[in-house]
PDB file of C-alpha atoms in Angstrom:
ATOM      1  CA  MET G   1      25.292  22.673   8.267  1.00 45.00           C
ATOM      2  CA  SER G   2      25.919  25.753  10.429  1.00 45.00           C
ATOM      3  CA  ALA G   3      28.201  27.343   7.819  1.00 37.00           C
ATOM      4  CA  GLN G   4      25.710  26.563   5.102  1.00 43.00           C
ATOM      5  CA  GLY G   5      22.949  28.058   7.245  1.00 42.00           C
ATOM      6  CA  ALA G   6      24.888  31.259   7.727  1.00 41.00           C
ATOM      7  CA  GLY G   7      25.890  31.612   4.074  1.00 46.00           C
ATOM      8  CA  GLU G   8      22.943  30.341   2.065  1.00 66.00           C
ATOM      9  CA  HIS G   9      19.883  30.425   4.277  1.00 76.00           C
ATOM     10  CA  GLN G  10      17.760  33.401   5.232  1.00 86.00           C
ATOM     11  CA  PHE G  11      17.226  31.949   8.709  1.00 89.00           C
ATOM     12  CA  GLY G  12      19.818  30.531  11.068  1.00 91.00           C
ATOM     13  CA  TYR G  13      19.722  26.746  10.811  1.00 93.00           C
ATOM     14  CA  ARG G  14      22.165  24.514  12.662  1.00 93.00           C
ATOM     15  CA  GLU G  15      22.704  20.782  12.725  1.00 93.00           C
ATOM     16  CA  ALA G  16      21.295  20.784  16.261  1.00 94.00           C
ATOM     17  CA  ASP G  17      18.121  22.492  15.004  1.00 95.00           C
ATOM     18  CA  PHE G  18      17.520  19.771  12.447  1.00 95.00           C
ATOM     19  CA  ASP G  19      18.147  17.073  15.059  1.00 95.00           C
ATOM     20  CA  GLU G  20      15.657  18.722  17.415  1.00 95.00           C
ATOM     21  CA  VAL G  21      12.999  19.082  14.698  1.00 95.00           C
ATOM     22  CA  ARG G  22      13.475  15.437  13.804  1.00 91.00           C
ATOM     23  CA  ALA G  23      13.206  14.328  17.440  1.00 94.00           C
ATOM     24  CA  ARG G  24      10.039  16.356  18.036  1.00 93.00           C
ATOM     25  CA  LEU G  25       8.350  15.081  14.882  1.00 91.00           C
ATOM     26  CA  TYR G  26       9.131  11.509  15.910  1.00 90.00           C
ATOM     27  CA  ARG G  27       7.758  11.980  19.423  1.00 89.00           C
ATOM     28  CA  ARG G  28       4.615  13.748  18.252  1.00 86.00           C
ATOM     29  CA  ALA G  29       3.758  11.863  15.035  1.00 84.00           C
ATOM     30  CA  GLY G  30       6.037   8.801  14.938  1.00 83.00           C
ATOM     31  CA  ILE G  31       7.594   9.960  11.662  1.00 84.00           C
ATOM     32  CA  SER G  32      11.290   9.196  11.202  1.00 84.00           C
ATOM     33  CA  LEU G  33      13.156  11.723   9.048  1.00 86.00           C
ATOM     34  CA  ALA G  34      16.335  10.617   7.306  1.00 86.00           C
ATOM     35  CA  ASP G  35      19.549  12.659   7.405  1.00 90.00           C
ATOM     36  CA  SER G  36      18.899  13.547   3.775  1.00 90.00           C
ATOM     37  CA  LYS G  37      15.788  15.571   4.759  1.00 90.00           C
ATOM     38  CA  GLN G  38      17.737  18.532   6.177  1.00 92.00           C
ATOM     39  CA  GLN G  39      16.996  20.817   3.239  1.00 92.00           C
ATOM     40  CA  MET G  40      13.350  19.733   3.111  1.00 91.00           C
ATOM     41  CA  VAL G  41      12.898  20.678   6.769  1.00 93.00           C
ATOM     42  CA  TYR G  42      14.457  24.086   6.157  1.00 94.00           C
ATOM     43  CA  SER G  43      12.347  24.754   3.079  1.00 91.00           C
ATOM     44  CA  ARG G  44       9.041  23.811   4.695  1.00 90.00           C
ATOM     45  CA  LEU G  45       9.500  25.363   8.122  1.00 95.00           C
ATOM     46  CA  SER G  46      11.095  28.565   6.867  1.00 93.00           C
ATOM     47  CA  ARG G  47       7.632  29.616   5.657  1.00 90.00           C
ATOM     48  CA  ARG G  48       6.430  29.492   9.245  1.00 92.00           C
ATOM     49  CA  LEU G  49       9.441  31.474  10.463  1.00 94.00           C
ATOM     50  CA  ARG G  50       8.662  34.103   7.842  1.00 93.00           C
ATOM     51  CA  GLN G  51       5.003  34.275   8.874  1.00 92.00           C
ATOM     52  CA  LEU G  52       5.895  34.494  12.564  1.00 94.00           C
ATOM     53  CA  GLU G  53       8.765  36.960  11.920  1.00 93.00           C
ATOM     54  CA  LEU G  54      11.292  34.826  13.774  1.00 94.00           C
ATOM     55  CA  PRO G  55      15.049  35.175  13.133  1.00 93.00           C
ATOM     56  CA  ASP G  56      16.190  31.552  13.238  1.00 94.00           C
ATOM     57  CA  PHE G  57      15.199  27.963  13.897  1.00 95.00           C
ATOM     58  CA  ALA G  58      16.265  28.099  17.535  1.00 95.00           C
ATOM     59  CA  ALA G  59      13.719  30.888  18.052  1.00 95.00           C
ATOM     60  CA  TYR G  60      11.073  28.822  16.268  1.00 95.00           C
ATOM     61  CA  LEU G  61      11.699  25.806  18.496  1.00 96.00           C
ATOM     62  CA  ALA G  62      11.390  28.057  21.556  1.00 95.00           C
ATOM     63  CA  TYR G  63       8.145  29.448  20.117  1.00 95.00           C
ATOM     64  CA  LEU G  64       6.869  25.899  19.670  1.00 94.00           C
ATOM     65  CA  ASP G  65       7.510  25.262  23.386  1.00 93.00           C
ATOM     66  CA  GLN G  66       5.532  28.360  24.353  1.00 94.00           C
ATOM     67  CA  HIS G  67       2.596  28.019  21.923  1.00 94.00           C
ATOM     68  CA  PRO G  68       0.977  24.549  21.899  1.00 89.00           C
ATOM     69  CA  GLY G  69      -1.249  25.621  19.014  1.00 90.00           C
ATOM     70  CA  GLU G  70       1.826  25.718  16.788  1.00 93.00           C
ATOM     71  CA  TRP G  71       2.153  21.921  16.870  1.00 91.00           C
ATOM     72  CA  GLN G  72      -0.455  21.490  14.157  1.00 88.00           C
ATOM     73  CA  PRO G  73       1.198  23.885  11.644  1.00 90.00           C
ATOM     74  CA  PHE G  74       4.527  22.201  12.510  1.00 92.00           C
ATOM     75  CA  ILE G  75       3.138  18.761  11.648  1.00 88.00           C
ATOM     76  CA  ASN G  76       1.236  20.045   8.608  1.00 85.00           C
ATOM     77  CA  ALA G  77       4.453  21.520   7.225  1.00 89.00           C
ATOM     78  CA  LEU G  78       6.501  18.355   7.626  1.00 88.00           C
ATOM     79  CA  THR G  79       4.090  15.666   6.448  1.00 82.00           C
ATOM     80  CA  THR G  80       4.208  14.542   2.831  1.00 74.00           C
ATOM     81  CA  ASN G  81       0.985  14.204   0.866  1.00 73.00           C
ATOM     82  CA  ILE G  82       1.234  12.350  -2.444  1.00 74.00           C
ATOM     83  CA  THR G  83      -2.026  10.988  -3.770  1.00 85.00           C
ATOM     84  CA  ALA G  84      -4.153  10.523  -6.871  1.00 91.00           C
ATOM     85  CA  PHE G  85      -7.562   9.213  -7.848  1.00 95.00           C
ATOM     86  CA  PHE G  86      -7.558   5.408  -8.183  1.00 95.00           C
ATOM     87  CA  ARG G  87      -3.862   5.154  -7.387  1.00 93.00           C
ATOM     88  CA  GLU G  88      -2.968   1.430  -7.522  1.00 94.00           C
ATOM     89  CA  ARG G  89      -6.196   0.606  -9.309  1.00 94.00           C
ATOM     90  CA  HIS G  90      -6.072  -3.096  -8.434  1.00 96.00           C
ATOM     91  CA  HIS G  91      -6.900  -2.162  -4.846  1.00 97.00           C
ATOM     92  CA  PHE G  92     -10.187  -0.604  -5.880  1.00 97.00           C
ATOM     93  CA  GLU G  93     -11.046  -3.616  -8.022  1.00 96.00           C
ATOM     94  CA  GLN G  94     -10.530  -5.835  -4.979  1.00 97.00           C
ATOM     95  CA  LEU G  95     -12.578  -3.447  -2.845  1.00 97.00           C
ATOM     96  CA  ALA G  96     -15.443  -3.764  -5.338  1.00 96.00           C
ATOM     97  CA  GLU G  97     -15.211  -7.565  -5.085  1.00 96.00           C
ATOM     98  CA  LEU G  98     -15.389  -7.321  -1.321  1.00 95.00           C
ATOM     99  CA  ALA G  99     -18.548  -5.178  -1.556  1.00 95.00           C
ATOM    100  CA  ARG G 100     -20.241  -7.651  -3.909  1.00 94.00           C
ATOM    101  CA  ASP G 101     -19.483 -10.658  -1.683  1.00 93.00           C
ATOM    102  CA  PRO G 102     -22.853 -12.340  -0.940  1.00 91.00           C
ATOM    103  CA  ALA G 103     -21.746 -12.911   2.649  1.00 87.00           C
ATOM    104  CA  ARG G 104     -21.714  -9.145   3.180  1.00 87.00           C
ATOM    105  CA  GLN G 105     -25.122  -8.409   1.685  1.00 83.00           C
ATOM    106  CA  GLY G 106     -27.689  -6.868   4.001  1.00 83.00           C
ATOM    107  CA  ARG G 107     -25.259  -5.419   6.533  1.00 89.00           C
ATOM    108  CA  PRO G 108     -23.449  -2.069   6.674  1.00 93.00           C
ATOM    109  CA  LEU G 109     -20.035  -1.692   5.065  1.00 96.00           C
ATOM    110  CA  ARG G 110     -17.577   0.252   7.233  1.00 97.00           C
ATOM    111  CA  LEU G 111     -14.182   1.301   5.918  1.00 98.00           C
ATOM    112  CA  TRP G 112     -11.289   3.494   7.004  1.00 98.00           C
ATOM    113  CA  SER G 113      -8.902   5.519   4.845  1.00 98.00           C
ATOM    114  CA  ALA G 114      -6.180   6.148   7.434  1.00 97.00           C
ATOM    115  CA  ALA G 115      -4.104   8.649   5.434  1.00 93.00           C
ATOM    116  CA  ALA G 116      -6.725  10.445   3.382  1.00 95.00           C
ATOM    117  CA  SER G 117      -4.576  13.424   2.407  1.00 93.00           C
ATOM    118  CA  THR G 118      -6.558  15.715   0.071  1.00 95.00           C
ATOM    119  CA  GLY G 119      -9.323  13.155  -0.380  1.00 97.00           C
ATOM    120  CA  GLU G 120      -8.555  11.367  -3.621  1.00 97.00           C
ATOM    121  CA  GLU G 121      -8.232   7.976  -1.924  1.00 97.00           C
ATOM    122  CA  PRO G 122     -11.495   7.947   0.088  1.00 98.00           C
ATOM    123  CA  TYR G 123     -13.459   9.428  -2.819  1.00 98.00           C
ATOM    124  CA  SER G 124     -12.018   6.716  -5.084  1.00 98.00           C
ATOM    125  CA  MET G 125     -13.154   4.140  -2.527  1.00 98.00           C
ATOM    126  CA  ALA G 126     -16.632   5.687  -2.501  1.00 98.00           C
ATOM    127  CA  ILE G 127     -16.865   5.745  -6.302  1.00 98.00           C
ATOM    128  CA  ALA G 128     -15.699   2.129  -6.576  1.00 97.00           C
ATOM    129  CA  LEU G 129     -18.329   1.064  -4.040  1.00 97.00           C
ATOM    130  CA  HIS G 130     -21.041   3.144  -5.686  1.00 97.00           C
ATOM    131  CA  GLN G 131     -20.324   1.396  -8.976  1.00 96.00           C
ATOM    132  CA  ALA G 132     -20.073  -2.060  -7.417  1.00 96.00           C
ATOM    133  CA  LEU G 133     -23.371  -1.711  -5.559  1.00 95.00           C
ATOM    134  CA  GLY G 134     -25.322  -0.032  -8.331  1.00 92.00           C
ATOM    135  CA  GLY G 135     -25.713   3.126  -6.294  1.00 88.00           C
ATOM    136  CA  GLN G 136     -27.250   1.256  -3.325  1.00 91.00           C
ATOM    137  CA  VAL G 137     -24.829   2.711  -0.816  1.00 93.00           C
ATOM    138  CA  GLN G 138     -27.085   3.849   1.988  1.00 91.00           C
ATOM    139  CA  GLN G 139     -25.248   1.566   4.420  1.00 93.00           C
ATOM    140  CA  VAL G 140     -21.715   2.387   3.262  1.00 96.00           C
ATOM    141  CA  ARG G 141     -19.672   4.552   5.638  1.00 97.00           C
ATOM    142  CA  ILE G 142     -16.083   5.587   4.950  1.00 98.00           C
ATOM    143  CA  LEU G 143     -14.051   7.297   7.655  1.00 98.00           C
ATOM    144  CA  ALA G 144     -11.236   9.328   6.108  1.00 98.00           C
ATOM    145  CA  SER G 145      -8.551  10.614   8.463  1.00 97.00           C
ATOM    146  CA  ASP G 146      -5.219  12.379   8.349  1.00 95.00           C
ATOM    147  CA  ILE G 147      -2.891  14.087  10.797  1.00 93.00           C
ATOM    148  CA  ASP G 148      -2.686  17.178   8.550  1.00 92.00           C
ATOM    149  CA  THR G 149      -5.642  19.530   9.067  1.00 93.00           C
ATOM    150  CA  GLY G 150      -4.816  21.522   5.946  1.00 91.00           C
ATOM    151  CA  VAL G 151      -5.247  18.626   3.535  1.00 93.00           C
ATOM    152  CA  LEU G 152      -8.384  17.499   5.358  1.00 95.00           C
ATOM    153  CA  GLU G 153     -10.018  20.852   4.675  1.00 95.00           C
ATOM    154  CA  THR G 154      -9.283  20.436   0.964  1.00 94.00           C
ATOM    155  CA  ALA G 155     -10.697  16.919   1.129  1.00 96.00           C
ATOM    156  CA  ARG G 156     -13.925  18.067   2.780  1.00 96.00           C
ATOM    157  CA  GLN G 157     -14.530  20.566   0.009  1.00 96.00           C
ATOM    158  CA  GLY G 158     -14.109  17.864  -2.653  1.00 97.00           C
ATOM    159  CA  ILE G 159     -13.066  20.397  -5.304  1.00 97.00           C
ATOM    160  CA  TYR G 160     -10.109  19.642  -7.591  1.00 96.00           C
ATOM    161  CA  PRO G 161      -8.362  21.165 -10.606  1.00 95.00           C
ATOM    162  CA  LEU G 162      -9.359  19.336 -13.781  1.00 95.00           C
ATOM    163  CA  GLU G 163      -5.773  18.200 -14.339  1.00 93.00           C
ATOM    164  CA  ARG G 164      -6.082  16.042 -11.187  1.00 93.00           C
ATOM    165  CA  LEU G 165      -8.785  14.083 -13.019  1.00 95.00           C
ATOM    166  CA  ALA G 166      -6.794  13.683 -16.236  1.00 90.00           C
ATOM    167  CA  GLN G 167      -6.161   9.944 -15.757  1.00 90.00           C
ATOM    168  CA  LEU G 168      -9.816   9.079 -15.131  1.00 94.00           C
ATOM    169  CA  GLU G 169     -12.046   7.570 -17.811  1.00 94.00           C
ATOM    170  CA  PRO G 170     -14.414  10.134 -19.374  1.00 94.00           C
ATOM    171  CA  ALA G 171     -17.461   8.185 -18.145  1.00 94.00           C
ATOM    172  CA  LEU G 172     -16.217   8.352 -14.538  1.00 95.00           C
ATOM    173  CA  LYS G 173     -15.562  12.072 -14.769  1.00 95.00           C
ATOM    174  CA  LYS G 174     -19.001  12.702 -16.233  1.00 95.00           C
ATOM    175  CA  ARG G 175     -20.838  10.559 -13.655  1.00 97.00           C
ATOM    176  CA  TYR G 176     -19.019  11.486 -10.468  1.00 97.00           C
ATOM    177  CA  PHE G 177     -17.776  15.063 -10.917  1.00 97.00           C
ATOM    178  CA  GLN G 178     -19.499  18.381 -11.598  1.00 97.00           C
ATOM    179  CA  ARG G 179     -17.457  20.736 -13.772  1.00 95.00           C
ATOM    180  CA  GLY G 180     -17.269  24.320 -12.635  1.00 93.00           C
ATOM    181  CA  THR G 181     -18.269  27.262 -14.807  1.00 92.00           C
ATOM    182  CA  GLY G 182     -17.531  30.953 -14.741  1.00 94.00           C
ATOM    183  CA  ALA G 183     -15.271  31.763 -11.795  1.00 91.00           C
ATOM    184  CA  ASN G 184     -14.974  28.008 -11.113  1.00 93.00           C
ATOM    185  CA  ALA G 185     -13.909  27.059 -14.623  1.00 94.00           C
ATOM    186  CA  GLY G 186     -11.036  24.579 -14.546  1.00 94.00           C
ATOM    187  CA  LEU G 187     -12.335  22.967 -11.353  1.00 97.00           C
ATOM    188  CA  ALA G 188     -14.543  19.965 -10.640  1.00 97.00           C
ATOM    189  CA  ARG G 189     -16.484  18.968  -7.528  1.00 97.00           C
ATOM    190  CA  VAL G 190     -17.198  15.421  -6.356  1.00 98.00           C
ATOM    191  CA  VAL G 191     -20.942  14.795  -6.682  1.00 98.00           C
ATOM    192  CA  PRO G 192     -22.908  15.104  -3.402  1.00 97.00           C
ATOM    193  CA  GLU G 193     -24.008  11.443  -3.315  1.00 96.00           C
ATOM    194  CA  VAL G 194     -20.337  10.410  -3.174  1.00 97.00           C
ATOM    195  CA  GLN G 195     -19.372  13.116  -0.687  1.00 97.00           C
ATOM    196  CA  ARG G 196     -22.107  11.918   1.677  1.00 97.00           C
ATOM    197  CA  MET G 197     -20.448   8.496   1.886  1.00 97.00           C
ATOM    198  CA  VAL G 198     -17.297   9.938   3.472  1.00 98.00           C
ATOM    199  CA  GLU G 199     -16.717  11.443   6.925  1.00 98.00           C
ATOM    200  CA  PHE G 200     -13.455  13.331   7.477  1.00 98.00           C
ATOM    201  CA  ARG G 201     -11.705  13.475  10.837  1.00 97.00           C
ATOM    202  CA  ARG G 202      -8.240  14.349  12.120  1.00 96.00           C
ATOM    203  CA  ILE G 203      -6.476  11.327  13.621  1.00 96.00           C
ATOM    204  CA  ASN G 204      -2.872  11.101  14.733  1.00 95.00           C
ATOM    205  CA  LEU G 205      -2.016   7.413  14.462  1.00 94.00           C
ATOM    206  CA  LEU G 206       0.335   7.714  17.434  1.00 91.00           C
ATOM    207  CA  GLU G 207      -2.438   8.821  19.785  1.00 92.00           C
ATOM    208  CA  PRO G 208      -3.490   6.119  22.283  1.00 91.00           C
ATOM    209  CA  ASP G 209      -7.180   6.201  21.313  1.00 94.00           C
ATOM    210  CA  TRP G 210      -8.583   6.654  17.808  1.00 96.00           C
ATOM    211  CA  TYR G 211     -12.198   6.473  19.027  1.00 95.00           C
ATOM    212  CA  LEU G 212     -13.065   3.880  16.387  1.00 95.00           C
ATOM    213  CA  LYS G 213     -15.315   0.870  16.782  1.00 94.00           C
ATOM    214  CA  GLY G 214     -14.121  -2.515  15.566  1.00 95.00           C
ATOM    215  CA  GLY G 215     -15.756  -4.592  12.889  1.00 95.00           C
ATOM    216  CA  LEU G 216     -14.341  -2.683   9.917  1.00 97.00           C
ATOM    217  CA  ASP G 217     -14.563  -4.356   6.508  1.00 97.00           C
ATOM    218  CA  ALA G 218     -11.430  -2.717   5.109  1.00 98.00           C
ATOM    219  CA  ILE G 219      -8.623  -0.362   6.045  1.00 98.00           C
ATOM    220  CA  PHE G 220      -6.579   1.554   3.487  1.00 98.00           C
ATOM    221  CA  CYS G 221      -3.267   2.551   5.059  1.00 96.00           C
ATOM    222  CA  ARG G 222      -1.082   2.995   2.004  1.00 94.00           C
ATOM    223  CA  ASN G 223       2.398   4.517   1.834  1.00 88.00           C
ATOM    224  CA  VAL G 224       2.194   5.535   5.484  1.00 89.00           C
ATOM    225  CA  MET G 225       4.181   2.853   7.290  1.00 90.00           C
ATOM    226  CA  ILE G 226       7.299   3.753   5.315  1.00 85.00           C
ATOM    227  CA  TYR G 227       7.595   6.891   7.466  1.00 85.00           C
ATOM    228  CA  PHE G 228       7.718   4.892  10.723  1.00 88.00           C
ATOM    229  CA  ASP G 229      10.446   2.709  12.187  1.00 88.00           C
ATOM    230  CA  LYS G 230       9.912  -1.064  12.323  1.00 87.00           C
ATOM    231  CA  SER G 231       8.685  -1.241  15.914  1.00 89.00           C
ATOM    232  CA  THR G 232       6.153   1.541  15.315  1.00 91.00           C
ATOM    233  CA  GLN G 233       4.991  -0.179  12.122  1.00 91.00           C
ATOM    234  CA  VAL G 234       4.264  -3.435  13.939  1.00 92.00           C
ATOM    235  CA  SER G 235       2.560  -1.663  16.838  1.00 94.00           C
ATOM    236  CA  LEU G 236       0.280   0.331  14.512  1.00 94.00           C
ATOM    237  CA  LEU G 237      -0.476  -2.699  12.369  1.00 95.00           C
ATOM    238  CA  GLU G 238      -1.500  -4.693  15.455  1.00 96.00           C
ATOM    239  CA  ARG G 239      -3.839  -1.905  16.571  1.00 96.00           C
ATOM    240  CA  MET G 240      -5.389  -1.481  13.133  1.00 97.00           C
ATOM    241  CA  VAL G 241      -5.914  -5.164  12.455  1.00 96.00           C
ATOM    242  CA  ARG G 242      -7.766  -5.512  15.759  1.00 96.00           C
ATOM    243  CA  LEU G 243     -10.377  -3.154  14.246  1.00 97.00           C
ATOM    244  CA  LEU G 244     -10.983  -5.414  11.228  1.00 97.00           C
ATOM    245  CA  ARG G 245     -13.512  -8.184  10.874  1.00 95.00           C
ATOM    246  CA  PRO G 246     -11.890 -11.624  10.491  1.00 94.00           C
ATOM    247  CA  ASP G 247     -12.689 -11.472   6.753  1.00 94.00           C
ATOM    248  CA  GLY G 248     -11.660  -7.815   6.464  1.00 96.00           C
ATOM    249  CA  LEU G 249      -8.894  -6.535   4.221  1.00 97.00           C
ATOM    250  CA  PHE G 250      -5.873  -4.335   4.932  1.00 97.00           C
ATOM    251  CA  PHE G 251      -4.561  -2.428   1.888  1.00 97.00           C
ATOM    252  CA  ALA G 252      -0.887  -1.363   2.026  1.00 95.00           C
ATOM    253  CA  GLY G 253       1.283   0.726  -0.276  1.00 90.00           C
ATOM    254  CA  HIS G 254       3.198  -0.725  -3.203  1.00 85.00           C
ATOM    255  CA  SER G 255       6.555  -0.351  -1.423  1.00 81.00           C
ATOM    256  CA  GLU G 256       5.411  -1.698   1.945  1.00 86.00           C
ATOM    257  CA  SER G 257       5.918  -5.224   3.206  1.00 84.00           C
ATOM    258  CA  PHE G 258       4.986  -6.812   6.527  1.00 87.00           C
ATOM    259  CA  VAL G 259       7.258  -9.836   6.528  1.00 80.00           C
ATOM    260  CA  GLN G 260       8.244  -8.880  10.068  1.00 80.00           C
ATOM    261  CA  ALA G 261       4.566  -8.999  11.117  1.00 86.00           C
ATOM    262  CA  SER G 262       3.442 -12.376   9.754  1.00 87.00           C
ATOM    263  CA  HIS G 263       1.865 -13.052  13.154  1.00 91.00           C
ATOM    264  CA  VAL G 264      -0.468 -10.080  12.540  1.00 94.00           C
ATOM    265  CA  VAL G 265      -1.442 -10.275   8.855  1.00 95.00           C
ATOM    266  CA  LYS G 266      -1.353 -12.733   5.964  1.00 94.00           C
ATOM    267  CA  LEU G 267      -0.761 -11.655   2.378  1.00 93.00           C
ATOM    268  CA  VAL G 268      -3.713 -12.567   0.124  1.00 94.00           C
ATOM    269  CA  SER G 269      -2.834 -10.641  -3.050  1.00 93.00           C
ATOM    270  CA  ARG G 270      -0.589  -7.814  -4.203  1.00 90.00           C
ATOM    271  CA  THR G 271      -0.150  -5.574  -1.116  1.00 93.00           C
ATOM    272  CA  VAL G 272      -3.506  -6.743   0.291  1.00 96.00           C
ATOM    273  CA  TYR G 273      -3.632  -8.570   3.623  1.00 96.00           C
ATOM    274  CA  ARG G 274      -6.090 -10.368   5.900  1.00 95.00           C
ATOM    275  CA  PRO G 275      -5.818 -10.544   9.679  1.00 95.00           C
ATOM    276  CA  ALA G 276      -3.906 -13.550  10.958  1.00 93.00           C
ATOM    277  CA  PRO G 277      -6.129 -15.969  12.925  1.00 88.00           C
ATOM    278  CA  GLY G 278      -7.116 -14.489  16.258  1.00 79.00           C
ATOM    279  CA  GLU G 279      -5.969 -10.945  15.436  1.00 81.00           C
ATOM    280  CA  ALA G 280      -9.197  -9.353  14.145  1.00 72.00           C
ATOM    281  CA  ALA G 281     -12.133  -7.833  16.011  1.00 69.00           C
TER     282      ALA G 281
END
């Protein structure tokens, strides 16, 4: 890669630089980058080098050592955020069933969206619950977290280009989004009653304490585990499941499987799990 870096890249970028970036991202966030991600790393971090007026990646890594505040932009640049409203719709149908369960009536519903990205997932959860409960959501609380502070700021605002809502039914768009006018034409904001159901917070899943109480009714942690190695996956799953109620649900991504963690969770439907006996809060 060194020859390629010298000939094709604006900034010096060696094989050793990529290896060091990969090692630091793993230590800090638990994310394992494949060898094939060399160009992605260059593309995303080169913006920071340009902003900081640094000559090469070695200088950036030295800067990272000297400026602890740079860790967050480093992580923000290298995390991948792919999301959509009501992605994997069957999950939200099952969430609605959970909310309507007579056994849960009369007590608060507490849920966690553990990789909230720009907010589409937790707002979809809130809308599904608002519909399921006929708007009686005073006791519904959704914690939405992400390691990336940039996407969390977008999520807090709850404002999206109209094309992000293109797949939603017209009735949903009309009920749960306010269309912008004038300078805000082409944008839509999540209605305040839905926004109030969601609290956003930065959480790094690798940190030893998430400051979360147990007794959660559901955790959405979808398309996150694929970025971790197997041992980290099992460790995180064990920690998360201990926060669930015994009848709580864990929602995983469509490409994720926990065959190696059958002692922690039991599959109950398509990519939806319950805690194994003795594992929940």
